[in-house]
Amino acid sequence: MRRLGLLAASAFFAATLPGAAQAQIGSARYAAVVIEPGTGQVLFGANADAPRHPASLTKMMTLYMVFEALRSGELQLDQRLYMTETAASRPPSKLGLPPGRSLTVENAIYALVTKSANDVASLLGETLGGGSEARFAQMMTLRARAIGMTSTTFRNASGLPDVEQITTAHDMATLGRRLQRDFPERYHYFGTRVHRMGTIALRNHNRMLDEYEGVDGIKTGYINASGFNIVSSARRDNVRLIVAVFGGSSWVERDRHAAALLERGFAQMGVGGGYGAMASQSAPAASLAMAAVGGTAAATALRRVRGTAQARAMPGRGVAGRVVPSRVAPARAVPARAATAAVARRATPAPTQKAAARVARQSAPARSAGRLSVARRATATVIEQGDGGSRVRATPERRPARRNPARPAR
């Protein structure tokens, strides 16, 4: 019966998700896969084996190596790690410990899971790599190949930009599965919402933990080259699914698309849907995203969603309205942004225009920085921010203002 259920799920995804498969704005960075972790069965995939940049999903592999070291006795949870100058120099997202300060291995685990701290990831890499993060990255790659991640190469422990650091959606879903299967006693770390270190509260970047019922991990990631990535695992009743989504234009779009795929997977596996605010919004969000890539077919599917369903998909409530066939077929393919904006204007009643505009702003790609001086532009870099949500420029410190020598100092 379980095998029949998996076969039925595969058929369901193949038949009903061609649009959703392209839903992530149709960019060249998009990839997605849904697997049943008990067997490793792939239920659905789009560009699942295409090379992608993992961003902070890399830290999942770093933690896999840490968990192995804990099991072998190479590390202890209460062991103290001392921040090095090299690790402390890593750009944000970071814990910000100065060189010489220390933290325990367990706090380091929490820092990776919640804060997605690049400095701590580098420190762990140096610790397990005999003082060399590059050597640790080689160890990560070899171990990844051994557990079935055949298309993954790591170059650092954090996921900070490196053109040679690549993976696939399928490989990362496989890693999520192996973390659950190989270290069930450690998997609870990925469900941490807030971890306190003294007076510091580290909040998890994974918003799906609160917005989609049943999600208990795993990790988010973002760099400019990858877009917004996520590997998420959810459990309902006795059914668990893992979804990996790469290349989102925002964390909102990425999370809603992942929720849509999970929702349909659970429905086909015979588990009830409609869990949480994100689940109620996921179907309209996925349909809107189709317009970005699907041309005529996608625009037709988009018009099948009633305006009432779009307008009433409020947090904490179900989606009101029904899906009805469209009476108007599009005459031609419409550019992605124009199609989405036009349909949103027609579908949304006047009282919700502000809310619709806010969602559109959240789902829009992050804008690049404005014009900078030559000196500041030369040092401006878009850097890792865990799951993103914002861009940060690393710029030189401002020069102190010139003081008028004729004016006495106060």
mmCIF file of C-alpha atoms in Angstrom:
data_model
loop_
_atom_site.group_PDB
_atom_site.id
_atom_site.type_symbol
_atom_site.label_atom_id
_atom_site.label_comp_id
_atom_site.label_asym_id
_atom_site.label_seq_id
_atom_site.Cartn_x
_atom_site.Cartn_y
_atom_site.Cartn_z
ATOM 1 C CA MET A 1 0.000 0.000 0.000
ATOM 2 C CA ARG A 2 2.842 2.396 0.776
ATOM 3 C CA ARG A 3 4.393 1.725 -2.642
ATOM 4 C CA LEU A 4 1.039 2.331 -4.329
ATOM 5 C CA GLY A 5 0.742 5.586 -2.440
ATOM 6 C CA LEU A 6 4.154 6.735 -3.676
ATOM 7 C CA LEU A 7 3.329 5.775 -7.256
ATOM 8 C CA ALA A 8 0.059 7.658 -7.017
ATOM 9 C CA ALA A 9 1.879 10.686 -5.627
ATOM 10 C CA SER A 10 4.352 10.610 -8.511
ATOM 11 C CA ALA A 11 1.516 10.483 -11.015
ATOM 12 C CA PHE A 12 -0.267 13.302 -9.213
ATOM 13 C CA PHE A 13 2.731 15.624 -9.349
ATOM 14 C CA ALA A 14 3.423 14.816 -12.990
ATOM 15 C CA ALA A 15 -0.165 15.578 -13.921
ATOM 16 C CA THR A 16 -0.926 18.607 -11.795
ATOM 17 C CA LEU A 17 2.318 20.473 -11.156
ATOM 18 C CA PRO A 18 3.814 21.452 -14.522
ATOM 19 C CA GLY A 19 2.942 25.060 -13.792
ATOM 20 C CA ALA A 20 4.003 24.929 -10.172
ATOM 21 C CA ALA A 21 7.251 23.356 -11.259
ATOM 22 C CA GLN A 22 8.052 26.581 -13.076
ATOM 23 C CA ALA A 23 6.489 28.772 -10.454
ATOM 24 C CA GLN A 24 9.625 30.325 -9.028
ATOM 25 C CA ILE A 25 9.671 33.297 -11.398
ATOM 26 C CA GLY A 26 11.056 31.130 -14.183
ATOM 27 C CA SER A 27 14.609 32.215 -13.563
ATOM 28 C CA ALA A 28 17.624 30.188 -14.599
ATOM 29 C CA ARG A 29 18.339 29.679 -10.889
ATOM 30 C CA TYR A 30 15.079 27.866 -10.127
ATOM 31 C CA ALA A 31 15.054 24.217 -9.075
ATOM 32 C CA ALA A 32 12.798 22.159 -6.839
ATOM 33 C CA VAL A 33 12.252 18.605 -5.677
ATOM 34 C CA VAL A 34 9.928 16.824 -3.267
ATOM 35 C CA ILE A 35 10.936 13.467 -1.792
ATOM 36 C CA GLU A 36 9.479 10.918 0.598
ATOM 37 C CA PRO A 37 12.400 10.431 3.004
ATOM 38 C CA GLY A 38 11.427 6.967 4.188
ATOM 39 C CA THR A 39 12.357 5.479 0.829
ATOM 40 C CA GLY A 40 14.090 8.376 -0.907
ATOM 41 C CA GLN A 41 11.398 8.259 -3.596
ATOM 42 C CA VAL A 42 11.274 11.429 -5.702
ATOM 43 C CA LEU A 43 7.660 12.559 -5.948
ATOM 44 C CA PHE A 44 8.307 15.587 -8.088
ATOM 45 C CA GLY A 45 11.240 17.490 -9.489
ATOM 46 C CA ALA A 46 12.022 20.461 -11.702
ATOM 47 C CA ASN A 47 15.670 21.032 -12.632
ATOM 48 C CA ALA A 48 16.330 18.772 -9.649
ATOM 49 C CA ASP A 49 19.730 17.626 -10.935
ATOM 50 C CA ALA A 50 20.858 20.940 -12.420
ATOM 51 C CA PRO A 51 23.883 22.610 -10.758
ATOM 52 C CA ARG A 52 23.004 25.364 -8.314
ATOM 53 C CA HIS A 53 24.802 27.376 -5.632
ATOM 54 C CA PRO A 54 23.829 26.102 -2.167
ATOM 55 C CA ALA A 55 24.458 29.328 -0.189
ATOM 56 C CA SER A 56 23.879 28.660 3.527
ATOM 57 C CA LEU A 57 22.425 25.223 2.827
ATOM 58 C CA THR A 58 26.132 24.344 2.912
ATOM 59 C CA LYS A 59 25.896 24.546 6.693
ATOM 60 C CA MET A 60 23.725 21.423 6.659
ATOM 61 C CA MET A 61 26.799 19.480 5.508
ATOM 62 C CA THR A 62 29.002 21.273 8.034
ATOM 63 C CA LEU A 63 26.610 20.148 10.752
ATOM 64 C CA TYR A 64 26.562 16.610 9.368
ATOM 65 C CA MET A 65 30.341 16.530 9.833
ATOM 66 C CA VAL A 66 30.010 18.002 13.339
ATOM 67 C CA PHE A 67 27.457 15.352 14.304
ATOM 68 C CA GLU A 68 29.800 12.634 13.061
ATOM 69 C CA ALA A 69 32.631 14.128 15.131
ATOM 70 C CA LEU A 70 30.395 14.159 18.213
ATOM 71 C CA ARG A 71 29.524 10.516 17.673
ATOM 72 C CA SER A 72 33.157 9.500 17.266
ATOM 73 C CA GLY A 73 34.274 11.511 20.298
ATOM 74 C CA GLU A 74 36.395 13.949 18.302
ATOM 75 C CA LEU A 75 34.182 16.751 19.629
ATOM 76 C CA GLN A 76 32.181 17.181 22.838
ATOM 77 C CA LEU A 77 29.089 19.361 23.220
ATOM 78 C CA ASP A 78 30.629 21.284 26.125
ATOM 79 C CA GLN A 79 34.021 21.640 24.434
ATOM 80 C CA ARG A 80 35.070 25.262 23.962
ATOM 81 C CA LEU A 81 36.115 26.586 20.565
ATOM 82 C CA TYR A 82 38.232 29.744 20.376
ATOM 83 C CA MET A 83 37.521 32.189 17.571
ATOM 84 C CA THR A 84 40.421 32.675 15.163
ATOM 85 C CA GLU A 85 41.261 35.833 13.249
ATOM 86 C CA THR A 86 40.481 34.137 9.946
ATOM 87 C CA ALA A 87 37.073 32.911 11.072
ATOM 88 C CA ALA A 88 36.239 36.239 12.729
ATOM 89 C CA SER A 89 36.935 38.046 9.445
ATOM 90 C CA ARG A 90 34.084 36.287 7.618
ATOM 91 C CA PRO A 91 31.313 38.637 6.467
ATOM 92 C CA PRO A 92 27.758 38.493 7.877
ATOM 93 C CA SER A 93 25.570 36.828 8.723
ATOM 94 C CA LYS A 94 27.820 36.206 11.744
ATOM 95 C CA LEU A 95 27.852 35.870 15.499
ATOM 96 C CA GLY A 96 30.522 38.562 15.760
ATOM 97 C CA LEU A 97 32.819 37.053 18.382
ATOM 98 C CA PRO A 98 36.247 38.733 18.406
ATOM 99 C CA PRO A 99 39.390 36.598 18.024
ATOM 100 C CA GLY A 100 40.204 34.791 21.248
ATOM 101 C CA ARG A 101 36.624 34.647 22.528
ATOM 102 C CA SER A 102 35.118 31.191 22.861
ATOM 103 C CA LEU A 103 31.840 29.336 22.664
ATOM 104 C CA THR A 104 30.824 25.732 23.220
ATOM 105 C CA VAL A 105 30.316 23.258 20.403
ATOM 106 C CA GLU A 106 26.608 23.118 21.226
ATOM 107 C CA ASN A 107 26.270 26.893 21.000
ATOM 108 C CA ALA A 108 28.139 26.708 17.698
ATOM 109 C CA ILE A 109 25.514 24.252 16.424
ATOM 110 C CA TYR A 110 22.733 26.619 17.475
ATOM 111 C CA ALA A 111 24.541 29.559 15.846
ATOM 112 C CA LEU A 112 24.567 27.729 12.503
ATOM 113 C CA VAL A 113 20.971 26.539 12.714
ATOM 114 C CA THR A 114 19.462 29.876 13.790
ATOM 115 C CA LYS A 115 21.757 32.790 12.961
ATOM 116 C CA SER A 116 23.428 31.012 10.027
ATOM 117 C CA ALA A 117 26.691 32.401 11.392
ATOM 118 C CA ASN A 118 29.460 32.329 8.796
ATOM 119 C CA ASP A 119 32.221 33.017 11.317
ATOM 120 C CA VAL A 120 31.171 30.053 13.451
ATOM 121 C CA ALA A 121 30.880 27.780 10.400
ATOM 122 C CA SER A 122 34.423 28.745 9.416
ATOM 123 C CA LEU A 123 35.625 28.094 12.974
ATOM 124 C CA LEU A 124 34.086 24.613 12.963
ATOM 125 C CA GLY A 125 35.697 23.955 9.595
ATOM 126 C CA GLU A 126 39.103 24.965 10.885
ATOM 127 C CA THR A 127 38.636 22.825 13.998
ATOM 128 C CA LEU A 128 37.717 19.660 12.094
ATOM 129 C CA GLY A 129 40.042 20.379 9.173
ATOM 130 C CA GLY A 130 43.212 20.518 11.226
ATOM 131 C CA GLY A 131 43.373 24.303 11.066
ATOM 132 C CA SER A 132 42.370 24.569 7.399
ATOM 133 C CA GLU A 133 38.835 25.338 6.241
ATOM 134 C CA ALA A 134 39.859 24.411 2.681
ATOM 135 C CA ARG A 135 40.900 20.951 3.876
ATOM 136 C CA PHE A 136 37.598 20.634 5.717
ATOM 137 C CA ALA A 137 35.745 21.508 2.498
ATOM 138 C CA GLN A 138 37.531 18.620 0.779
ATOM 139 C CA MET A 139 36.428 16.341 3.620
ATOM 140 C CA MET A 140 32.862 17.621 3.216
ATOM 141 C CA THR A 141 32.900 16.848 -0.497
ATOM 142 C CA LEU A 142 34.205 13.314 -0.008
ATOM 143 C CA ARG A 143 31.625 12.584 2.681
ATOM 144 C CA ALA A 144 28.852 14.081 0.560
ATOM 145 C CA ARG A 145 29.706 11.754 -2.320
ATOM 146 C CA ALA A 146 29.714 8.805 0.085
ATOM 147 C CA ILE A 147 26.143 9.493 1.255
ATOM 148 C CA GLY A 148 24.731 9.873 -2.241
ATOM 149 C CA MET A 149 25.281 13.551 -3.082
ATOM 150 C CA THR A 150 26.958 12.760 -6.386
ATOM 151 C CA SER A 151 26.814 16.249 -7.910
ATOM 152 C CA THR A 152 27.991 18.362 -4.975
ATOM 153 C CA THR A 153 31.327 20.105 -4.452
ATOM 154 C CA PHE A 154 32.096 22.229 -1.402
ATOM 155 C CA ARG A 155 34.736 24.947 -1.183
ATOM 156 C CA ASN A 156 34.001 26.340 2.284
ATOM 157 C CA ALA A 157 32.036 25.533 5.416
ATOM 158 C CA SER A 158 29.633 28.469 5.329
ATOM 159 C CA GLY A 159 28.221 28.766 1.822
ATOM 160 C CA LEU A 160 29.757 32.171 1.158
ATOM 161 C CA PRO A 161 30.126 32.845 -2.586
ATOM 162 C CA ASP A 162 32.481 30.596 -4.529
ATOM 163 C CA VAL A 163 31.876 29.820 -8.201
ATOM 164 C CA GLU A 164 33.082 26.246 -7.713
ATOM 165 C CA GLN A 165 30.742 25.491 -4.810
ATOM 166 C CA ILE A 166 27.800 23.724 -6.416
ATOM 167 C CA THR A 167 25.067 21.264 -5.572
ATOM 168 C CA THR A 168 21.616 20.235 -6.802
ATOM 169 C CA ALA A 169 18.135 20.367 -5.312
ATOM 170 C CA HIS A 170 18.086 16.568 -5.264
ATOM 171 C CA ASP A 171 21.432 16.376 -3.463
ATOM 172 C CA MET A 172 20.312 18.825 -0.785
ATOM 173 C CA ALA A 173 17.036 16.984 -0.237
ATOM 174 C CA THR A 174 19.130 13.824 0.091
ATOM 175 C CA LEU A 175 21.284 15.559 2.712
ATOM 176 C CA GLY A 176 18.172 16.538 4.653
ATOM 177 C CA ARG A 177 17.050 12.925 4.543
ATOM 178 C CA ARG A 178 20.425 11.656 5.755
ATOM 179 C CA LEU A 179 20.508 14.151 8.628
ATOM 180 C CA GLN A 180 17.163 12.797 9.813
ATOM 181 C CA ARG A 181 18.080 9.156 9.304
ATOM 182 C CA ASP A 182 21.701 9.169 10.483
ATOM 183 C CA PHE A 183 21.351 11.553 13.442
ATOM 184 C CA PRO A 184 17.798 11.343 14.810
ATOM 185 C CA GLU A 185 19.127 12.358 18.234
ATOM 186 C CA ARG A 186 20.504 15.622 16.776
ATOM 187 C CA TYR A 187 17.776 16.553 14.327
ATOM 188 C CA HIS A 188 15.849 18.530 16.969
ATOM 189 C CA TYR A 189 18.379 21.363 16.623
ATOM 190 C CA PHE A 190 16.888 22.287 13.248
ATOM 191 C CA GLY A 191 13.517 23.015 14.832
ATOM 192 C CA THR A 192 14.939 25.644 17.196
ATOM 193 C CA ARG A 193 13.057 28.917 16.855
ATOM 194 C CA VAL A 194 15.055 30.996 19.339
ATOM 195 C CA HIS A 195 18.283 30.147 21.158
ATOM 196 C CA ARG A 196 19.654 32.333 23.937
ATOM 197 C CA MET A 197 23.359 32.782 24.584
ATOM 198 C CA GLY A 198 23.542 34.905 27.685
ATOM 199 C CA THR A 199 21.819 38.154 26.771
ATOM 200 C CA ILE A 200 21.830 37.368 23.040
ATOM 201 C CA ALA A 201 18.740 35.855 21.400
ATOM 202 C CA LEU A 202 19.452 34.010 18.147
ATOM 203 C CA ARG A 203 16.275 33.770 16.055
ATOM 204 C CA ASN A 204 15.887 31.191 13.324
ATOM 205 C CA HIS A 205 15.771 32.532 9.764
ATOM 206 C CA ASN A 206 13.416 29.695 8.791
ATOM 207 C CA ARG A 207 9.999 31.348 9.023
ATOM 208 C CA MET A 208 8.228 28.196 7.830
ATOM 209 C CA LEU A 209 8.678 26.790 11.340
ATOM 210 C CA ASP A 210 5.945 29.167 12.503
ATOM 211 C CA GLU A 211 3.925 29.629 9.341
ATOM 212 C CA TYR A 212 3.380 26.073 8.080
ATOM 213 C CA GLU A 213 2.151 23.463 10.524
ATOM 214 C CA GLY A 214 4.233 20.325 10.657
ATOM 215 C CA VAL A 215 7.535 21.883 9.553
ATOM 216 C CA ASP A 216 10.380 20.966 11.910
ATOM 217 C CA GLY A 217 13.453 22.106 9.907
ATOM 218 C CA ILE A 218 15.759 22.241 8.048
ATOM 219 C CA LYS A 219 17.721 25.229 6.627
ATOM 220 C CA THR A 220 17.496 28.365 4.524
ATOM 221 C CA GLY A 221 20.111 30.094 2.400
ATOM 222 C CA TYR A 222 20.741 33.133 0.251
ATOM 223 C CA ILE A 223 23.502 34.680 -1.792
ATOM 224 C CA ASN A 224 23.062 36.895 -4.812
ATOM 225 C CA ALA A 225 24.180 34.143 -7.190
ATOM 226 C CA SER A 226 21.698 31.582 -5.876
ATOM 227 C CA GLY A 227 18.586 33.499 -4.948
ATOM 228 C CA PHE A 228 16.566 32.387 -1.933
ATOM 229 C CA ASN A 229 16.963 28.667 -1.159
ATOM 230 C CA ILE A 230 15.363 26.346 1.359
ATOM 231 C CA VAL A 231 15.288 22.701 2.367
ATOM 232 C CA SER A 232 12.231 22.091 4.506
ATOM 233 C CA SER A 233 10.837 18.980 6.173
ATOM 234 C CA ALA A 234 7.273 18.590 7.377
ATOM 235 C CA ARG A 235 5.388 15.795 9.100
ATOM 236 C CA ARG A 236 1.650 15.171 9.280
ATOM 237 C CA ASP A 237 0.252 12.133 10.998
ATOM 238 C CA ASN A 238 2.660 9.382 9.920
ATOM 239 C CA VAL A 239 3.670 10.983 6.629
ATOM 240 C CA ARG A 240 6.829 13.052 6.191
ATOM 241 C CA LEU A 241 7.979 14.945 3.095
ATOM 242 C CA ILE A 242 11.115 16.936 2.293
ATOM 243 C CA VAL A 243 11.070 19.780 -0.213
ATOM 244 C CA ALA A 244 14.023 21.697 -1.650
ATOM 245 C CA VAL A 245 13.483 24.975 -3.496
ATOM 246 C CA PHE A 246 16.253 27.020 -5.118
ATOM 247 C CA GLY A 247 16.295 30.416 -6.812
ATOM 248 C CA GLY A 248 13.475 32.371 -5.206
ATOM 249 C CA SER A 249 13.293 36.099 -5.792
ATOM 250 C CA SER A 250 12.315 36.660 -2.141
ATOM 251 C CA TRP A 251 11.895 34.606 1.004
ATOM 252 C CA VAL A 252 8.138 35.148 0.794
ATOM 253 C CA GLU A 253 7.893 33.674 -2.688
ATOM 254 C CA ARG A 254 10.274 30.840 -1.849
ATOM 255 C CA ASP A 255 8.425 29.825 1.317
ATOM 256 C CA ARG A 256 4.991 29.979 -0.275
ATOM 257 C CA HIS A 257 6.156 27.925 -3.223
ATOM 258 C CA ALA A 258 7.649 25.318 -0.880
ATOM 259 C CA ALA A 259 4.380 25.305 1.085
ATOM 260 C CA ALA A 260 2.381 24.771 -2.110
ATOM 261 C CA LEU A 261 4.476 21.753 -3.049
ATOM 262 C CA LEU A 262 4.216 20.293 0.453
ATOM 263 C CA GLU A 263 0.471 20.889 0.533
ATOM 264 C CA ARG A 264 -0.141 19.043 -2.716
ATOM 265 C CA GLY A 265 2.170 16.235 -1.721
ATOM 266 C CA PHE A 266 0.368 15.680 1.564
ATOM 267 C CA ALA A 267 -3.018 15.857 -0.140
ATOM 268 C CA GLN A 268 -2.060 13.117 -2.571
ATOM 269 C CA MET A 269 -0.651 10.990 0.251
ATOM 270 C CA GLY A 270 -4.072 11.147 1.888
ATOM 271 C CA VAL A 271 -3.283 13.679 4.609
ATOM 272 C CA GLY A 272 -5.632 16.621 5.122
ATOM 273 C CA GLY A 273 -4.560 20.090 4.023
ATOM 274 C CA GLY A 274 -5.188 23.684 5.005
ATOM 275 C CA TYR A 275 -2.621 23.835 7.787
ATOM 276 C CA GLY A 276 -1.662 27.329 8.869
ATOM 277 C CA ALA A 277 -1.590 30.752 7.267
ATOM 278 C CA MET A 278 1.024 29.872 4.680
ATOM 279 C CA ALA A 279 -0.946 26.836 3.508
ATOM 280 C CA SER A 280 -4.015 29.006 2.953
ATOM 281 C CA GLN A 281 -2.002 31.427 0.827
ATOM 282 C CA SER A 282 0.191 28.934 -0.997
ATOM 283 C CA ALA A 283 -2.175 27.973 -3.805
ATOM 284 C CA PRO A 284 -2.868 31.561 -4.988
ATOM 285 C CA ALA A 285 0.810 32.430 -4.569
ATOM 286 C CA ALA A 286 1.914 29.468 -6.669
ATOM 287 C CA SER A 287 -0.643 30.371 -9.332
ATOM 288 C CA LEU A 288 0.566 33.961 -9.447
ATOM 289 C CA ALA A 289 4.128 32.754 -9.817
ATOM 290 C CA MET A 290 3.149 30.676 -12.853
ATOM 291 C CA ALA A 291 2.499 33.850 -14.831
ATOM 292 C CA ALA A 292 6.174 34.694 -14.632
ATOM 293 C CA VAL A 293 7.227 31.800 -16.829
ATOM 294 C CA GLY A 294 4.382 29.971 -18.462
ATOM 295 C CA GLY A 295 3.186 32.225 -21.273
ATOM 296 C CA THR A 296 -0.309 31.490 -22.521
ATOM 297 C CA ALA A 297 -0.870 28.312 -20.516
ATOM 298 C CA ALA A 298 0.260 29.913 -17.285
ATOM 299 C CA ALA A 299 -1.839 33.015 -17.823
ATOM 300 C CA THR A 300 -4.884 30.794 -18.381
ATOM 301 C CA ALA A 301 -4.189 28.917 -15.149
ATOM 302 C CA LEU A 302 -3.749 32.216 -13.349
ATOM 303 C CA ARG A 303 -7.193 33.428 -14.395
ATOM 304 C CA ARG A 304 -8.742 30.298 -12.910
ATOM 305 C CA VAL A 305 -8.166 31.680 -9.428
ATOM 306 C CA ARG A 306 -11.051 33.863 -8.299
ATOM 307 C CA GLY A 307 -10.342 37.314 -6.994
ATOM 308 C CA THR A 308 -12.107 36.493 -3.729
ATOM 309 C CA ALA A 309 -9.660 33.694 -3.031
ATOM 310 C CA GLN A 310 -6.754 36.050 -3.620
ATOM 311 C CA ALA A 311 -8.268 38.819 -1.487
ATOM 312 C CA ARG A 312 -9.327 36.685 1.468
ATOM 313 C CA ALA A 313 -6.128 34.650 1.817
ATOM 314 C CA MET A 314 -5.343 36.372 5.103
ATOM 315 C CA PRO A 315 -2.968 35.036 7.789
ATOM 316 C CA GLY A 316 -4.622 32.437 10.021
ATOM 317 C CA ARG A 317 -7.639 31.935 7.757
ATOM 318 C CA GLY A 318 -8.556 29.528 5.032
ATOM 319 C CA VAL A 319 -8.952 30.589 1.421
ATOM 320 C CA ALA A 320 -12.482 31.655 0.650
ATOM 321 C CA GLY A 321 -13.811 31.326 -2.858
ATOM 322 C CA ARG A 322 -13.790 28.584 -5.446
ATOM 323 C CA VAL A 323 -11.607 27.759 -8.405
ATOM 324 C CA VAL A 324 -13.684 28.179 -11.534
ATOM 325 C CA PRO A 325 -12.886 27.729 -15.229
ATOM 326 C CA SER A 326 -11.830 30.845 -17.076
ATOM 327 C CA ARG A 327 -14.161 32.252 -19.709
ATOM 328 C CA VAL A 328 -11.495 34.392 -21.318
ATOM 329 C CA ALA A 329 -8.496 32.790 -23.002
ATOM 330 C CA PRO A 330 -5.407 34.969 -23.384
ATOM 331 C CA ALA A 331 -4.606 36.040 -26.910
ATOM 332 C CA ARG A 332 -0.859 36.036 -26.439
ATOM 333 C CA ALA A 333 1.849 35.443 -23.887
ATOM 334 C CA VAL A 334 2.310 38.361 -21.534
ATOM 335 C CA PRO A 335 5.645 39.384 -19.993
ATOM 336 C CA ALA A 336 6.073 37.940 -16.519
ATOM 337 C CA ARG A 337 5.900 41.090 -14.395
ATOM 338 C CA ALA A 338 3.188 42.689 -16.532
ATOM 339 C CA ALA A 339 1.010 39.556 -16.370
ATOM 340 C CA THR A 340 1.346 39.234 -12.624
ATOM 341 C CA ALA A 341 0.653 42.912 -11.976
ATOM 342 C CA ALA A 342 -2.296 43.082 -14.389
ATOM 343 C CA VAL A 343 -4.034 40.013 -13.002
ATOM 344 C CA ALA A 344 -3.402 41.139 -9.427
ATOM 345 C CA ARG A 345 -5.061 44.500 -10.198
ATOM 346 C CA ARG A 346 -8.113 42.823 -11.735
ATOM 347 C CA ALA A 347 -8.397 40.170 -9.028
ATOM 348 C CA THR A 348 -8.010 42.354 -5.951
ATOM 349 C CA PRO A 349 -10.917 44.511 -4.707
ATOM 350 C CA ALA A 350 -10.206 48.112 -3.799
ATOM 351 C CA PRO A 351 -10.145 47.637 0.016
ATOM 352 C CA THR A 352 -7.176 45.259 -0.265
ATOM 353 C CA GLN A 353 -5.025 47.235 -2.716
ATOM 354 C CA LYS A 354 -2.571 48.236 0.019
ATOM 355 C CA ALA A 355 -2.237 44.653 1.228
ATOM 356 C CA ALA A 356 -1.712 43.434 -2.344
ATOM 357 C CA ALA A 357 0.931 46.086 -2.920
ATOM 358 C CA ARG A 358 2.718 45.052 0.254
ATOM 359 C CA VAL A 359 2.795 41.397 -0.832
ATOM 360 C CA ALA A 360 4.057 42.445 -4.263
ATOM 361 C CA ARG A 361 6.880 44.446 -2.690
ATOM 362 C CA GLN A 362 7.865 41.517 -0.481
ATOM 363 C CA SER A 363 7.873 39.149 -3.448
ATOM 364 C CA ALA A 364 9.864 41.442 -5.729
ATOM 365 C CA PRO A 365 13.569 40.778 -6.277
ATOM 366 C CA ALA A 366 15.875 42.736 -4.024
ATOM 367 C CA ARG A 367 17.047 45.911 -5.701
ATOM 368 C CA SER A 368 20.684 46.656 -6.173
ATOM 369 C CA ALA A 369 22.335 49.476 -4.291
ATOM 370 C CA GLY A 370 22.279 53.002 -5.651
ATOM 371 C CA ARG A 371 25.201 54.877 -7.161
ATOM 372 C CA LEU A 372 28.305 54.952 -4.999
ATOM 373 C CA SER A 373 31.538 56.843 -5.136
ATOM 374 C CA VAL A 374 34.408 55.043 -6.861
ATOM 375 C CA ALA A 375 36.060 54.157 -3.548
ATOM 376 C CA ARG A 376 32.860 52.877 -1.944
ATOM 377 C CA ARG A 377 31.689 51.063 -5.080
ATOM 378 C CA ALA A 378 35.024 49.237 -5.265
ATOM 379 C CA THR A 379 34.437 47.679 -1.872
ATOM 380 C CA ALA A 380 30.660 47.159 -2.060
ATOM 381 C CA THR A 381 29.744 43.486 -1.934
ATOM 382 C CA VAL A 382 26.518 41.589 -1.564
ATOM 383 C CA ILE A 383 27.126 39.120 1.220
ATOM 384 C CA GLU A 384 25.495 36.104 2.792
ATOM 385 C CA GLN A 385 22.495 36.841 4.983
ATOM 386 C CA GLY A 386 21.306 33.420 6.029
ATOM 387 C CA ASP A 387 17.914 33.254 4.364
ATOM 388 C CA GLY A 388 18.314 36.834 3.146
ATOM 389 C CA GLY A 389 15.542 39.280 3.764
ATOM 390 C CA SER A 390 17.968 42.113 3.147
ATOM 391 C CA ARG A 391 21.145 42.979 1.358
ATOM 392 C CA VAL A 392 24.176 44.308 3.135
ATOM 393 C CA ARG A 393 27.019 46.328 1.653
ATOM 394 C CA ALA A 394 30.483 45.976 3.099
ATOM 395 C CA THR A 395 31.873 49.484 2.731
ATOM 396 C CA PRO A 396 34.829 51.331 4.221
ATOM 397 C CA GLU A 397 34.304 53.408 7.319
ATOM 398 C CA ARG A 398 33.380 57.009 6.743
ATOM 399 C CA ARG A 399 36.175 59.522 7.151
ATOM 400 C CA PRO A 400 35.783 61.882 10.110
ATOM 401 C CA ALA A 401 34.380 65.274 9.210
ATOM 402 C CA ARG A 402 36.935 68.018 8.724
ATOM 403 C CA ARG A 403 37.036 70.498 11.572
ATOM 404 C CA ASN A 404 37.291 74.215 10.930
ATOM 405 C CA PRO A 405 40.609 75.195 12.595
ATOM 406 C CA ALA A 406 39.222 78.658 13.325
ATOM 407 C CA ARG A 407 36.401 77.161 15.353
ATOM 408 C CA PRO A 408 37.295 75.952 18.860
ATOM 409 C CA ALA A 409 36.505 72.347 19.731
ATOM 410 C CA ARG A 410 33.736 71.815 22.250
#
